[in-house]
Tab-separated table of C-alpha atoms in Angstrom:
chain	number	residue	atom	x	y	z
A	1	MET	CA	-35.616	-62.615	-90.562
A	2	GLN	CA	-35.277	-60.184	-87.672
A	3	PHE	CA	-32.812	-60.274	-84.790
A	4	ARG	CA	-33.514	-58.589	-81.455
A	5	PHE	CA	-31.275	-57.717	-78.549
A	6	VAL	CA	-31.889	-59.979	-75.542
A	7	HIS	CA	-29.034	-59.441	-73.099
A	8	ASN	CA	-25.413	-58.475	-72.564
A	9	ASN	CA	-23.038	-60.410	-70.338
A	10	LEU	CA	-20.400	-59.242	-67.871
A	11	ASN	CA	-18.290	-61.678	-65.872
A	12	VAL	CA	-17.848	-60.676	-62.238
A	13	LEU	CA	-15.573	-61.815	-59.405
A	14	ASN	CA	-17.893	-61.042	-56.484
A	15	LEU	CA	-21.520	-61.614	-57.411
A	16	GLU	CA	-23.029	-60.167	-54.235
A	17	LYS	CA	-20.932	-56.998	-54.482
A	18	SER	CA	-21.897	-56.596	-58.150
A	19	LEU	CA	-25.599	-57.179	-57.473
A	20	ALA	CA	-25.522	-54.521	-54.752
A	21	PHE	CA	-23.694	-52.073	-57.034
A	22	TYR	CA	-26.078	-52.498	-59.984
A	23	LYS	CA	-29.111	-52.106	-57.735
A	24	GLU	CA	-27.810	-48.975	-55.991
A	25	ALA	CA	-26.216	-47.325	-59.031
A	26	LEU	CA	-28.738	-48.185	-61.742
A	27	GLY	CA	-31.804	-49.699	-60.099
A	28	LEU	CA	-31.267	-53.042	-61.839
A	29	VAL	CA	-32.789	-56.049	-60.063
A	30	PRO	CA	-32.579	-59.800	-60.625
A	31	VAL	CA	-35.300	-61.179	-62.885
A	32	ARG	CA	-34.006	-64.750	-63.168
A	33	GLU	CA	-31.085	-66.884	-62.102
A	34	LYS	CA	-29.411	-70.089	-63.199
A	35	GLN	CA	-26.912	-72.103	-61.189
A	36	ALA	CA	-24.791	-74.974	-62.421
A	37	GLY	CA	-25.651	-78.254	-60.748
A	38	ASP	CA	-22.036	-78.632	-59.661
A	39	GLY	CA	-21.823	-75.037	-58.375
A	40	SER	CA	-19.221	-74.050	-60.974
A	41	PHE	CA	-21.115	-70.967	-62.148
A	42	THR	CA	-24.058	-68.726	-61.399
A	43	LEU	CA	-25.860	-66.537	-63.925
A	44	VAL	CA	-28.053	-63.694	-62.707
A	45	TYR	CA	-30.082	-61.694	-65.212
A	46	LEU	CA	-30.851	-58.111	-64.196
A	47	GLY	CA	-33.679	-56.003	-65.547
A	48	ASP	CA	-34.561	-52.330	-65.388
A	49	GLY	CA	-38.341	-52.825	-65.157
A	50	ALA	CA	-38.869	-50.665	-68.246
A	51	THR	CA	-37.340	-52.611	-71.145
A	52	ALA	CA	-36.985	-56.275	-72.083
A	53	HIS	CA	-33.199	-55.989	-72.344
A	54	GLN	CA	-31.277	-57.721	-69.560
A	55	LEU	CA	-27.775	-57.634	-68.138
A	56	GLU	CA	-26.400	-61.093	-67.406
A	57	LEU	CA	-23.839	-61.258	-64.619
A	58	THR	CA	-21.751	-64.434	-64.692
A	59	TRP	CA	-19.865	-65.657	-61.639
A	60	LEU	CA	-17.383	-68.506	-62.087
A	61	ARG	CA	-16.429	-70.429	-58.944
A	62	ASP	CA	-12.865	-71.159	-60.061
A	63	ARG	CA	-12.065	-67.594	-61.113
A	64	SER	CA	-9.997	-65.625	-58.600
A	65	GLU	CA	-7.982	-63.146	-60.672
A	66	PRO	CA	-9.464	-59.940	-62.118
A	67	TYR	CA	-10.691	-60.051	-65.693
A	68	ASP	CA	-8.480	-58.476	-68.341
A	69	LEU	CA	-10.645	-55.717	-69.772
A	70	GLY	CA	-8.061	-54.668	-72.364
A	71	ASP	CA	-8.411	-50.990	-73.155
A	72	ASN	CA	-11.937	-51.066	-71.679
A	73	GLU	CA	-13.329	-49.435	-74.816
A	74	ILE	CA	-16.450	-51.610	-74.806
A	75	HIS	CA	-19.210	-50.321	-72.565
A	76	LEU	CA	-22.926	-50.392	-71.893
A	77	ALA	CA	-24.951	-47.185	-71.984
A	78	PHE	CA	-27.917	-46.186	-69.843
A	79	SER	CA	-30.198	-43.180	-70.224
A	80	VAL	CA	-31.722	-41.550	-67.164
A	81	ASP	CA	-34.655	-39.187	-66.766
A	82	ASP	CA	-32.954	-37.064	-64.065
A	83	PHE	CA	-29.352	-36.752	-65.209
A	84	ASP	CA	-28.269	-34.284	-62.507
A	85	ALA	CA	-29.663	-36.420	-59.666
A	86	ALA	CA	-28.019	-39.518	-61.149
A	87	LEU	CA	-24.658	-37.765	-61.403
A	88	GLN	CA	-24.970	-36.619	-57.782
A	89	ARG	CA	-25.793	-40.164	-56.618
A	90	HIS	CA	-22.869	-41.623	-58.547
A	91	ARG	CA	-20.487	-38.982	-57.205
A	92	GLU	CA	-21.629	-39.828	-53.672
A	93	MET	CA	-21.034	-43.524	-54.410
A	94	GLY	CA	-17.534	-42.657	-55.659
A	95	CYS	CA	-17.997	-44.569	-58.897
A	96	VAL	CA	-17.756	-41.732	-61.462
A	97	CYS	CA	-14.620	-42.467	-63.467
A	98	PHE	CA	-14.914	-40.012	-66.370
A	99	GLU	CA	-17.007	-36.941	-67.109
A	100	ASN	CA	-17.449	-35.294	-70.492
A	101	PRO	CA	-19.536	-32.144	-69.900
A	102	ALA	CA	-19.093	-31.037	-73.525
A	103	MET	CA	-20.931	-34.178	-74.675
A	104	GLY	CA	-23.312	-34.153	-71.696
A	105	ILE	CA	-22.340	-37.660	-70.544
A	106	TYR	CA	-20.312	-39.394	-67.872
A	107	PHE	CA	-19.138	-42.905	-67.047
A	108	ILE	CA	-19.284	-44.933	-63.868
A	109	GLU	CA	-17.114	-47.929	-63.039
A	110	ASP	CA	-18.479	-51.150	-61.552
A	111	PRO	CA	-16.617	-53.298	-58.982
A	112	ASP	CA	-14.846	-55.258	-61.744
A	113	GLY	CA	-13.711	-52.180	-63.672
A	114	TYR	CA	-16.357	-52.187	-66.411
A	115	TRP	CA	-17.321	-48.692	-67.538
A	116	LEU	CA	-21.003	-47.781	-67.910
A	117	GLU	CA	-22.035	-44.679	-69.839
A	118	ILE	CA	-24.766	-42.476	-68.410
A	119	LEU	CA	-26.589	-40.072	-70.696
A	120	PRO	CA	-29.685	-37.944	-70.343
A	121	GLN	CA	-32.941	-39.365	-71.619
A	122	LYS	CA	-33.950	-37.820	-74.907
A	123	PRO	CA	-37.224	-35.872	-74.787
């Protein structure tokens, strides 16, 4: 028996704002979508075009208050082939929330407050 990663889920308050952020910040684009027949939720699965792993964004119609992210210690990590250019882009976007030069990583924050780790691609 073998298990494989398929996707991670993040719930979002403003789907359009989140879709724009993930495209601009990380190049993620929708690969499939599912909407409830009654309009109560929308699921959009984002892909990076390089791996099979997907990020599922869930929008709930009746949700209006921000999600409680606790201590926000759970995060997703992304590697990038041009770390310096990525850091510059994210600084220009104003979404860098923590830098750790000693470890060679930094974090960006999405519109809902989720932290995303950015690290250089290993050779």
